[in-house]
Amino acid sequence: MDRNPSPPCSDAEEEEGDAVGNTVYSKHWLFSVLTRLIEVIAPAEPDPAASPEGARTELDEEMENDICKVWDMSMDEDVALFLQEFNAPDIFMGVFAKSKCPRLTEICVGILGNMACFQDICMSISKDENLGQVLLQRLCDSDSPTLLETSRLLLTCLSQPEVANVWVERIRENPSVYDCVCFIMSSSTNVELLVKVGEVVDKLFDLDEELMLNWIKSGTCRSVGPSVDDSPEELPDFKIVPCILEAAKQVRSDNPEGLDVYMHILQLLTTVDEGIQAIVQAPDGGKETWSLLYELVCQELCQPDDPPIIVQEQKTVLASILSVLSAMFASQTEQEYTRMRKSKSCFFLLIRILQYMEGCGKRAIENSKESEQEETGRTDANEEDFHLKILKDICCELLSNMLQELTKENTLEGLHQGHLNEQTCSCAFQNLLPLYSASVESFLEVLREADQSLADNLEKRFPSLKVHT
């Protein structure tokens, strides 16, 4: 089945008092479906369609249609509350424990995911320790649709402040979650699943630095992970950074939002020393990370033939990538891959981004004047300004570090290719001064050796530099 069928027309209007809340759905119909669900997982008599172990491996078409209708209906709060009153979560726990049918497990997790969208129900689900443990075990499932629904449910719970800490603590106390998540990121080709798992990891790291540190340090011993049968399977010693990179490679072409998520996870890692070291002290010395990020910014994002407005569209992913590159450049400048002869394209890209941002800034001022009477317009503009300011700050930090590494050879090459000229240098100086004056002065000394005339013109445009030269 390609998609869940639409909810049925109800006979609730014909039976007074049978409607679920303010809906037209029938309590009797819902009750009958849940009763049949109990019979599916605990049949009174042996079922010829069952496996030798005594549990169905497939749903019959009618049952699948009906339970899928419940899945769709559970997006309604009145229905979700009715299911909660009928102890549907306990029934689903029975499904998870006894069912050998992946489709049935997926649907039941999906229904719980819909129910968890409502705060009171989410709190009830989250505080049920047994249910919580069983749901985390679903991350070790071998069925991609079930993994997707489990990840969606976890993300829903983690997004509700009232219960987020319950799940963070529960996950912190279950090392198998780390193994299962790493297994998915490193081996799955299902882009939708990778994006959702990435969102879960991103949320976890954002909520709890201790958990992030634990995951950075994990992978020191062999672990038990998912398997297609009942016997556990030994997994490799997963390290978080290679798993993140593998997932990012899978999503980069098909899902820009997913790439944004994984780049933000890497950025979160660089907020702690242990995370930076995990990146730059990998077996390859961080070369794979640098190569991927370098490819993204120099070959795919914000290209010369793109309109300046592209910076607005790519601001968050650019900020994450450049933040990681900046942390790597600052901590590992002795590495071959960070040398300026390898990184000059990134250097010129930074200047281009700053130039584009100047254009975006001018348009933002014009738009602000046009809509200064519209409150919503001002709020959106302020949010855009905030994200662009973050991007600008990151650009300037990395650019200042790279300026200090420029050699006469690099500078002559940039001049010859037209990347370095009075306009681009002025843009860089305008953004870097006065905070990064030492870097600017260092570059000006190199530039003077390569093009005295250009250096003199820049000194005239920025008189504050003359005092130090």
Coordinates of C-alpha atoms in Angstrom, one line a residue:
M1 CA 0.0 0.0 0.0
D2 CA 1.5 3.3 -1.0
R3 CA -0.4 5.5 1.5
N4 CA -2.7 5.1 4.5
P5 CA -6.3 5.1 3.4
S6 CA -8.6 8.0 4.5
P7 CA -10.6 7.6 7.7
P8 CA -14.0 6.0 7.2
C9 CA -17.4 7.7 7.2
S10 CA -18.9 7.0 10.6
D11 CA -22.3 5.8 11.7
A12 CA -22.0 7.9 14.8
E13 CA -24.8 10.2 13.8
E14 CA -27.2 7.2 13.7
E15 CA -26.3 6.1 17.3
E16 CA -26.7 8.9 19.8
G17 CA -23.7 9.2 22.1
D18 CA -21.5 7.0 19.9
A19 CA -19.4 9.8 18.5
V20 CA -15.8 10.3 19.7
G21 CA -15.7 13.8 21.2
N22 CA -16.7 16.4 18.7
T23 CA -15.8 14.1 15.7
V24 CA -18.1 12.0 13.5
Y25 CA -16.0 8.9 14.3
S26 CA -17.7 6.0 16.0
K27 CA -16.5 4.8 19.4
H28 CA -18.0 1.4 18.6
W29 CA -15.9 1.1 15.4
L30 CA -12.7 2.1 17.1
F31 CA -13.4 -0.3 20.0
S32 CA -14.0 -3.1 17.5
V33 CA -10.7 -2.4 15.7
L34 CA -8.7 -2.4 18.9
T35 CA -10.4 -5.6 20.0
R36 CA -9.5 -7.3 16.8
L37 CA -5.9 -6.0 17.2
I38 CA -5.7 -7.8 20.6
E39 CA -7.0 -10.9 18.9
V40 CA -4.3 -10.6 16.2
I41 CA -1.5 -10.7 18.8
A42 CA -3.1 -13.2 21.1
P43 CA -5.4 -15.4 19.0
A44 CA -7.7 -17.8 20.8
E45 CA -7.1 -20.6 18.3
P46 CA -4.1 -21.4 16.1
D47 CA -4.2 -19.4 12.9
P48 CA -3.1 -21.2 9.7
A49 CA -1.7 -17.9 8.5
A50 CA 0.6 -17.7 11.5
S51 CA 4.3 -18.5 11.5
P52 CA 5.6 -21.6 13.2
E53 CA 6.2 -19.5 16.3
G54 CA 2.5 -18.7 16.4
A55 CA 2.5 -15.1 15.4
R56 CA 1.3 -13.5 12.2
T57 CA 4.0 -12.2 9.9
E58 CA 1.5 -10.3 7.6
L59 CA -1.7 -8.5 8.2
D60 CA -4.8 -9.4 6.2
E61 CA -6.0 -6.6 3.9
E62 CA -9.1 -5.7 5.9
M63 CA -7.2 -5.4 9.2
E64 CA -4.5 -3.4 7.6
N65 CA -7.0 -1.0 6.1
D66 CA -8.8 -0.5 9.4
I67 CA -5.8 0.0 11.6
C68 CA -4.4 2.4 9.0
K69 CA -7.7 4.4 9.3
V70 CA -7.1 4.5 13.1
W71 CA -3.6 5.8 12.3
D72 CA -5.0 8.7 10.3
M73 CA -7.8 9.3 12.8
S74 CA -5.3 9.5 15.7
M75 CA -4.2 12.9 14.4
D76 CA -7.5 14.3 15.9
E77 CA -7.1 15.1 19.6
D78 CA -10.5 13.7 20.6
V79 CA -9.6 10.4 18.9
A80 CA -6.2 10.4 20.5
L81 CA -7.7 10.9 23.9
F82 CA -10.2 8.1 23.3
L83 CA -7.4 5.8 22.4
Q84 CA -5.5 6.8 25.6
E85 CA -8.6 6.1 27.7
F86 CA -9.0 2.7 26.1
N87 CA -5.3 2.0 27.1
A88 CA -4.2 1.7 23.5
P89 CA -0.5 2.3 24.5
D90 CA -0.7 -1.0 26.5
I91 CA -2.2 -2.8 23.6
F92 CA 0.6 -1.5 21.4
M93 CA 3.2 -2.7 23.9
G94 CA 1.7 -6.2 23.4
V95 CA 2.1 -5.8 19.7
F96 CA 5.8 -4.8 20.1
A97 CA 6.4 -7.8 22.4
K98 CA 4.5 -10.5 20.3
S99 CA 4.1 -9.3 16.7
K100 CA 6.3 -10.6 14.0
C101 CA 4.6 -8.3 11.5
P102 CA 6.8 -5.3 10.6
R103 CA 3.8 -3.4 9.0
L104 CA 1.7 -3.8 12.2
T105 CA 4.6 -2.6 14.4
E106 CA 5.2 0.4 12.1
I107 CA 1.5 1.4 12.3
C108 CA 1.3 1.1 16.0
V109 CA 4.4 3.2 16.5
G110 CA 2.9 5.7 14.1
I111 CA -0.3 5.9 16.0
L112 CA 1.6 6.6 19.2
G113 CA 3.6 9.3 17.3
N114 CA 0.4 11.0 16.4
M115 CA -1.0 10.7 20.0
A116 CA 2.3 12.2 21.4
C117 CA 1.6 15.4 19.5
F118 CA -0.8 16.3 22.3
Q119 CA 0.8 17.5 25.5
D120 CA -1.1 15.5 28.1
I121 CA -0.9 12.3 26.2
C122 CA 2.8 12.9 25.5
M123 CA 3.4 13.3 29.2
S124 CA 1.6 10.1 29.9
I125 CA 3.5 8.1 27.3
S126 CA 6.8 9.6 28.4
K127 CA 6.3 8.8 32.1
D128 CA 5.6 5.1 31.4
E129 CA 9.0 3.6 32.0
N130 CA 8.2 0.3 30.4
L131 CA 6.7 1.8 27.3
G132 CA 9.7 4.2 27.1
Q133 CA 12.2 1.3 27.2
V134 CA 10.2 -0.7 24.6
L135 CA 10.1 2.3 22.3
L136 CA 13.8 2.8 22.5
Q137 CA 14.3 -0.9 21.6
R138 CA 12.5 -0.2 18.4
L139 CA 15.5 1.7 17.3
C140 CA 17.2 -1.7 16.9
D141 CA 14.5 -2.8 14.5
S142 CA 15.6 -3.9 11.0
D143 CA 12.5 -2.4 9.4
S144 CA 13.1 1.0 7.9
P145 CA 9.5 2.2 8.1
T146 CA 9.3 1.2 11.8
L147 CA 12.6 3.0 12.4
L148 CA 11.2 6.1 10.7
E149 CA 8.1 6.2 12.9
T150 CA 10.1 5.5 16.0
S151 CA 12.4 8.4 15.2
R152 CA 9.4 10.7 14.5
L153 CA 7.9 9.7 17.9
L154 CA 11.2 10.4 19.7
L155 CA 11.6 13.8 18.0
T156 CA 8.0 14.7 19.0
C157 CA 8.7 13.9 22.6
L158 CA 12.1 15.6 22.7
S159 CA 10.4 18.8 21.2
Q160 CA 8.1 19.1 24.2
P161 CA 9.9 20.8 27.1
E162 CA 7.8 19.2 29.8
V163 CA 9.1 15.7 28.9
A164 CA 12.3 16.3 27.0
N165 CA 14.5 15.7 30.0
V166 CA 12.8 12.4 30.7
W167 CA 13.8 11.1 27.3
V168 CA 17.3 12.5 27.4
E169 CA 18.0 10.8 30.7
R170 CA 16.4 7.5 29.4
I171 CA 18.6 7.6 26.3
R172 CA 21.7 8.5 28.3
E173 CA 21.1 5.4 30.4
N174 CA 20.7 3.2 27.3
P175 CA 24.0 2.8 25.5
S176 CA 22.3 0.7 22.8
V177 CA 20.6 3.8 21.5
Y178 CA 24.0 5.2 20.5
D179 CA 24.9 1.9 18.7
C180 CA 21.6 1.7 16.9
V181 CA 21.7 5.4 15.8
C182 CA 25.2 5.0 14.5
F183 CA 24.3 1.9 12.7
I184 CA 21.5 3.7 10.9
M185 CA 23.6 6.7 10.0
S186 CA 26.5 4.6 8.7
S187 CA 24.5 2.0 6.8
S188 CA 21.1 3.2 5.7
T189 CA 20.4 4.5 2.2
N190 CA 16.8 5.6 3.2
V191 CA 17.1 9.4 3.0
E192 CA 13.9 10.1 4.8
L193 CA 15.0 7.9 7.7
L194 CA 18.5 9.5 7.8
V195 CA 17.0 13.0 8.0
K196 CA 14.6 12.1 10.8
V197 CA 17.4 10.3 12.8
G198 CA 19.6 13.3 12.2
E199 CA 16.9 15.5 13.6
V200 CA 16.8 13.3 16.7
V201 CA 20.6 13.5 17.2
D202 CA 20.6 17.2 16.6
K203 CA 17.9 17.8 19.2
L204 CA 19.6 15.5 21.7
F205 CA 22.9 17.3 21.4
D206 CA 21.3 20.7 21.6
L207 CA 19.4 19.7 24.7
D208 CA 22.2 18.0 26.7
E209 CA 25.9 18.6 26.4
E210 CA 26.7 15.7 28.8
L211 CA 24.9 13.2 26.5
M212 CA 26.8 14.7 23.5
L213 CA 30.1 14.2 25.4
N214 CA 29.2 10.7 26.2
W215 CA 28.5 9.9 22.5
I216 CA 31.7 11.6 21.4
K217 CA 33.7 9.3 23.8
S218 CA 31.7 6.2 22.9
G219 CA 32.7 3.5 20.5
T220 CA 35.5 2.0 22.6
C221 CA 34.1 -1.5 22.8
R222 CA 32.2 -3.8 20.6
S223 CA 28.4 -3.6 21.0
V224 CA 25.3 -5.5 20.3
G225 CA 23.0 -4.0 17.7
P226 CA 20.1 -4.6 15.3
S227 CA 19.7 -7.9 13.5
V228 CA 17.3 -9.3 11.0
D229 CA 16.5 -12.2 13.2
D230 CA 16.3 -12.8 16.9
S231 CA 20.0 -13.3 17.5
P232 CA 22.0 -10.2 18.3
E233 CA 24.7 -9.1 15.9
E234 CA 28.0 -7.6 16.8
L235 CA 28.5 -4.1 15.5
P236 CA 31.8 -2.4 14.7
D237 CA 33.3 0.2 17.1
F238 CA 31.3 3.1 15.9
K239 CA 32.7 6.6 16.2
I240 CA 30.2 9.4 15.9
V241 CA 32.0 11.6 13.4
P242 CA 32.4 9.0 10.6
C243 CA 28.8 8.0 11.0
I244 CA 27.6 11.6 10.7
L245 CA 29.8 12.1 7.6
E246 CA 28.4 8.9 6.0
A247 CA 24.8 10.1 6.6
A248 CA 25.6 13.6 5.2
K249 CA 27.0 12.1 2.0
Q250 CA 23.7 10.1 1.6
V251 CA 21.4 13.1 2.0
R252 CA 23.5 15.9 0.4
S253 CA 22.0 15.5 -3.1
D254 CA 18.4 14.5 -2.3
N255 CA 17.6 16.6 0.8
P256 CA 19.0 20.1 1.4
E257 CA 17.2 20.3 4.8
G258 CA 18.8 17.0 5.8
L259 CA 22.2 18.2 4.9
D260 CA 21.5 21.3 7.0
V261 CA 20.7 19.0 10.0
Y262 CA 23.9 17.0 9.7
M263 CA 26.1 20.1 9.3
H264 CA 24.5 21.5 12.4
I265 CA 25.3 18.3 14.3
L266 CA 29.0 18.7 13.3
Q267 CA 28.8 22.4 14.4
L268 CA 27.5 21.3 17.8
L269 CA 30.4 19.0 18.2
T270 CA 32.8 21.9 17.8
T271 CA 31.3 23.7 20.7
V272 CA 33.3 21.4 23.1
D273 CA 37.0 20.7 22.9
E274 CA 36.3 16.9 22.9
G275 CA 34.2 17.3 19.8
I276 CA 36.9 19.3 17.9
Q277 CA 39.4 16.6 18.9
A278 CA 37.1 13.9 17.7
I279 CA 37.0 15.6 14.3
V280 CA 40.7 16.4 13.8
Q281 CA 42.1 13.3 15.6
A282 CA 40.3 10.8 13.5
P283 CA 42.5 8.1 11.8
D284 CA 42.8 10.3 8.7
G285 CA 43.5 13.4 10.8
G286 CA 40.2 15.0 9.9
K287 CA 40.9 14.9 6.2
E288 CA 37.6 13.3 5.2
T289 CA 35.6 15.9 7.2
W290 CA 37.6 18.8 5.7
S291 CA 37.2 17.4 2.1
L292 CA 33.5 16.9 2.4
L293 CA 32.9 20.4 3.8
Y294 CA 35.4 22.0 1.4
E295 CA 33.5 20.3 -1.5
L296 CA 30.2 21.6 -0.3
V297 CA 31.2 25.2 0.1
C298 CA 33.5 25.5 -2.9
Q299 CA 31.6 23.4 -5.5
E300 CA 28.0 23.3 -4.5
L301 CA 27.0 26.2 -2.3
C302 CA 27.0 30.0 -3.1
Q303 CA 28.7 29.6 -6.6
P304 CA 29.8 32.6 -8.7
D305 CA 26.9 32.3 -11.1
D306 CA 24.3 32.2 -8.2
P307 CA 22.4 35.4 -7.5
P308 CA 23.4 37.1 -4.2
I309 CA 20.0 36.2 -2.7
I310 CA 21.3 32.6 -2.5
V311 CA 23.1 33.6 0.8
Q312 CA 19.7 34.1 2.4
E313 CA 18.5 30.6 1.3
Q314 CA 21.7 28.9 2.4
K315 CA 22.6 31.0 5.5
T316 CA 22.1 28.2 8.1
V317 CA 24.0 25.5 6.3
L318 CA 26.8 27.9 5.3
A319 CA 27.1 29.0 8.9
S320 CA 27.4 25.4 10.2
I321 CA 29.9 24.4 7.6
L322 CA 32.1 27.4 7.9
S323 CA 32.0 27.2 11.7
V324 CA 33.3 23.6 11.5
L325 CA 36.0 24.6 9.0
S326 CA 37.0 27.5 11.2
A327 CA 37.4 25.3 14.2
M328 CA 39.4 22.8 12.2
F329 CA 41.6 25.5 10.7
A330 CA 42.3 27.1 14.0
S331 CA 43.2 23.8 15.7
Q332 CA 45.1 21.9 13.0
T333 CA 46.8 24.5 10.8
E334 CA 49.8 22.2 10.5
Q335 CA 47.7 19.6 8.6
E336 CA 48.4 19.5 4.9
Y337 CA 44.7 19.8 4.0
T338 CA 44.4 23.2 5.7
R339 CA 47.3 24.8 4.0
M340 CA 46.4 27.8 2.0
R341 CA 47.4 26.3 -1.3
K342 CA 44.7 23.8 -0.7
S343 CA 42.2 26.2 0.8
K344 CA 42.4 29.3 -1.4
S345 CA 39.1 28.6 -3.1
C346 CA 37.4 28.7 0.4
F347 CA 39.2 32.0 1.1
F348 CA 37.8 33.6 -2.0
L349 CA 34.4 32.1 -1.3
L350 CA 34.3 33.9 2.1
I351 CA 34.9 37.2 0.4
R352 CA 32.1 36.5 -2.1
I353 CA 29.7 35.6 0.7
L354 CA 30.5 38.9 2.4
Q355 CA 30.0 40.8 -0.9
Y356 CA 26.6 39.0 -1.3
M357 CA 25.6 39.8 2.2
E358 CA 26.3 43.5 1.6
G359 CA 23.8 43.3 -1.2
C360 CA 21.3 41.4 0.9
G361 CA 21.7 44.0 3.7
K362 CA 20.9 46.9 1.4
R363 CA 17.7 45.1 0.2
A364 CA 16.7 44.3 3.8
I365 CA 16.9 48.0 4.7
E366 CA 14.7 48.9 1.7
N367 CA 12.2 46.2 2.5
S368 CA 12.2 47.3 6.2
K369 CA 11.3 50.8 5.1
E370 CA 8.5 49.6 2.9
S371 CA 6.9 47.4 5.6
E372 CA 7.8 49.3 8.8
Q373 CA 4.1 49.5 9.6
E374 CA 3.7 45.7 9.4
E375 CA 4.7 44.0 12.7
T376 CA 5.1 40.5 11.2
G377 CA 7.3 41.9 8.5
R378 CA 9.6 43.5 11.1
T379 CA 9.8 40.3 13.1
D380 CA 10.8 38.2 10.1
A381 CA 13.3 40.8 9.0
N382 CA 14.9 40.8 12.5
E383 CA 15.2 37.0 12.4
E384 CA 16.8 37.1 9.0
D385 CA 19.2 39.8 10.3
F386 CA 20.1 37.6 13.2
H387 CA 21.0 34.6 11.1
L388 CA 22.9 36.7 8.6
K389 CA 24.9 38.3 11.4
I390 CA 25.8 34.8 12.7
L391 CA 27.0 33.9 9.2
K392 CA 28.9 37.1 8.9
D393 CA 30.7 36.6 12.2
I394 CA 31.7 33.1 11.3
C395 CA 32.9 34.2 7.9
C396 CA 35.0 36.9 9.4
E397 CA 36.6 34.6 12.0
L398 CA 37.7 32.1 9.3
L399 CA 38.7 34.7 6.9
S400 CA 40.9 36.4 9.5
N401 CA 42.7 33.1 10.2
M402 CA 43.2 32.4 6.5
L403 CA 44.6 35.9 5.9
Q404 CA 47.4 35.2 8.3
E405 CA 48.3 32.1 6.3
L406 CA 48.4 33.8 2.8
T407 CA 51.8 33.8 1.2
K408 CA 53.1 36.0 -1.6
E409 CA 52.5 33.0 -4.0
N410 CA 48.9 32.7 -3.0
T411 CA 48.4 36.4 -3.3
L412 CA 49.9 36.6 -6.7
E413 CA 47.7 33.8 -7.9
G414 CA 44.6 35.5 -6.5
L415 CA 45.5 38.7 -8.2
H416 CA 46.2 36.9 -11.5
Q417 CA 42.9 35.1 -11.4
G418 CA 41.0 38.3 -10.6
H419 CA 39.8 37.0 -7.2
L420 CA 41.9 39.6 -5.4
N421 CA 41.4 43.2 -6.4
E422 CA 40.6 46.5 -4.8
Q423 CA 36.9 45.8 -4.6
T424 CA 37.2 42.3 -2.9
C425 CA 40.0 43.5 -0.6
S426 CA 38.0 46.5 0.5
C427 CA 35.0 44.3 1.2
A428 CA 37.1 42.0 3.4
F429 CA 38.8 44.9 5.2
Q430 CA 35.4 46.7 5.8
N431 CA 34.1 43.6 7.5
L432 CA 37.2 42.6 9.4
L433 CA 38.2 46.0 10.8
P434 CA 38.7 46.8 13.6
L435 CA 38.2 43.5 15.3
Y436 CA 40.7 41.6 13.2
S437 CA 43.1 44.4 12.5
A438 CA 46.2 42.2 13.2
S439 CA 45.2 39.8 10.4
V440 CA 44.5 42.6 8.0
E441 CA 47.9 44.2 8.7
S442 CA 49.6 40.9 8.2
F443 CA 47.9 40.4 4.9
L444 CA 48.7 44.0 3.8
E445 CA 52.4 43.3 4.3
V446 CA 52.2 40.3 2.0
L447 CA 50.1 42.3 -0.5
R448 CA 52.7 45.0 -0.5
E449 CA 55.2 42.6 -1.8
A450 CA 52.8 41.3 -4.5
D451 CA 51.2 44.6 -5.6
Q452 CA 52.5 47.8 -4.0
S453 CA 50.0 50.0 -5.9
L454 CA 47.0 48.0 -4.6
A455 CA 48.4 48.1 -1.1
D456 CA 48.8 51.9 -1.2
N457 CA 45.3 52.4 -2.5
L458 CA 43.9 50.2 0.4
E459 CA 45.9 52.2 2.9
K460 CA 44.3 55.4 1.6
R461 CA 40.8 53.8 1.9
F462 CA 41.5 52.6 5.4
P463 CA 43.6 55.3 7.1
S464 CA 43.7 53.4 10.5
L465 CA 46.0 50.9 8.9
K466 CA 48.8 53.5 8.3
V467 CA 49.5 53.8 12.0
H468 CA 50.6 50.3 12.2
T469 CA 52.6 50.0 8.9

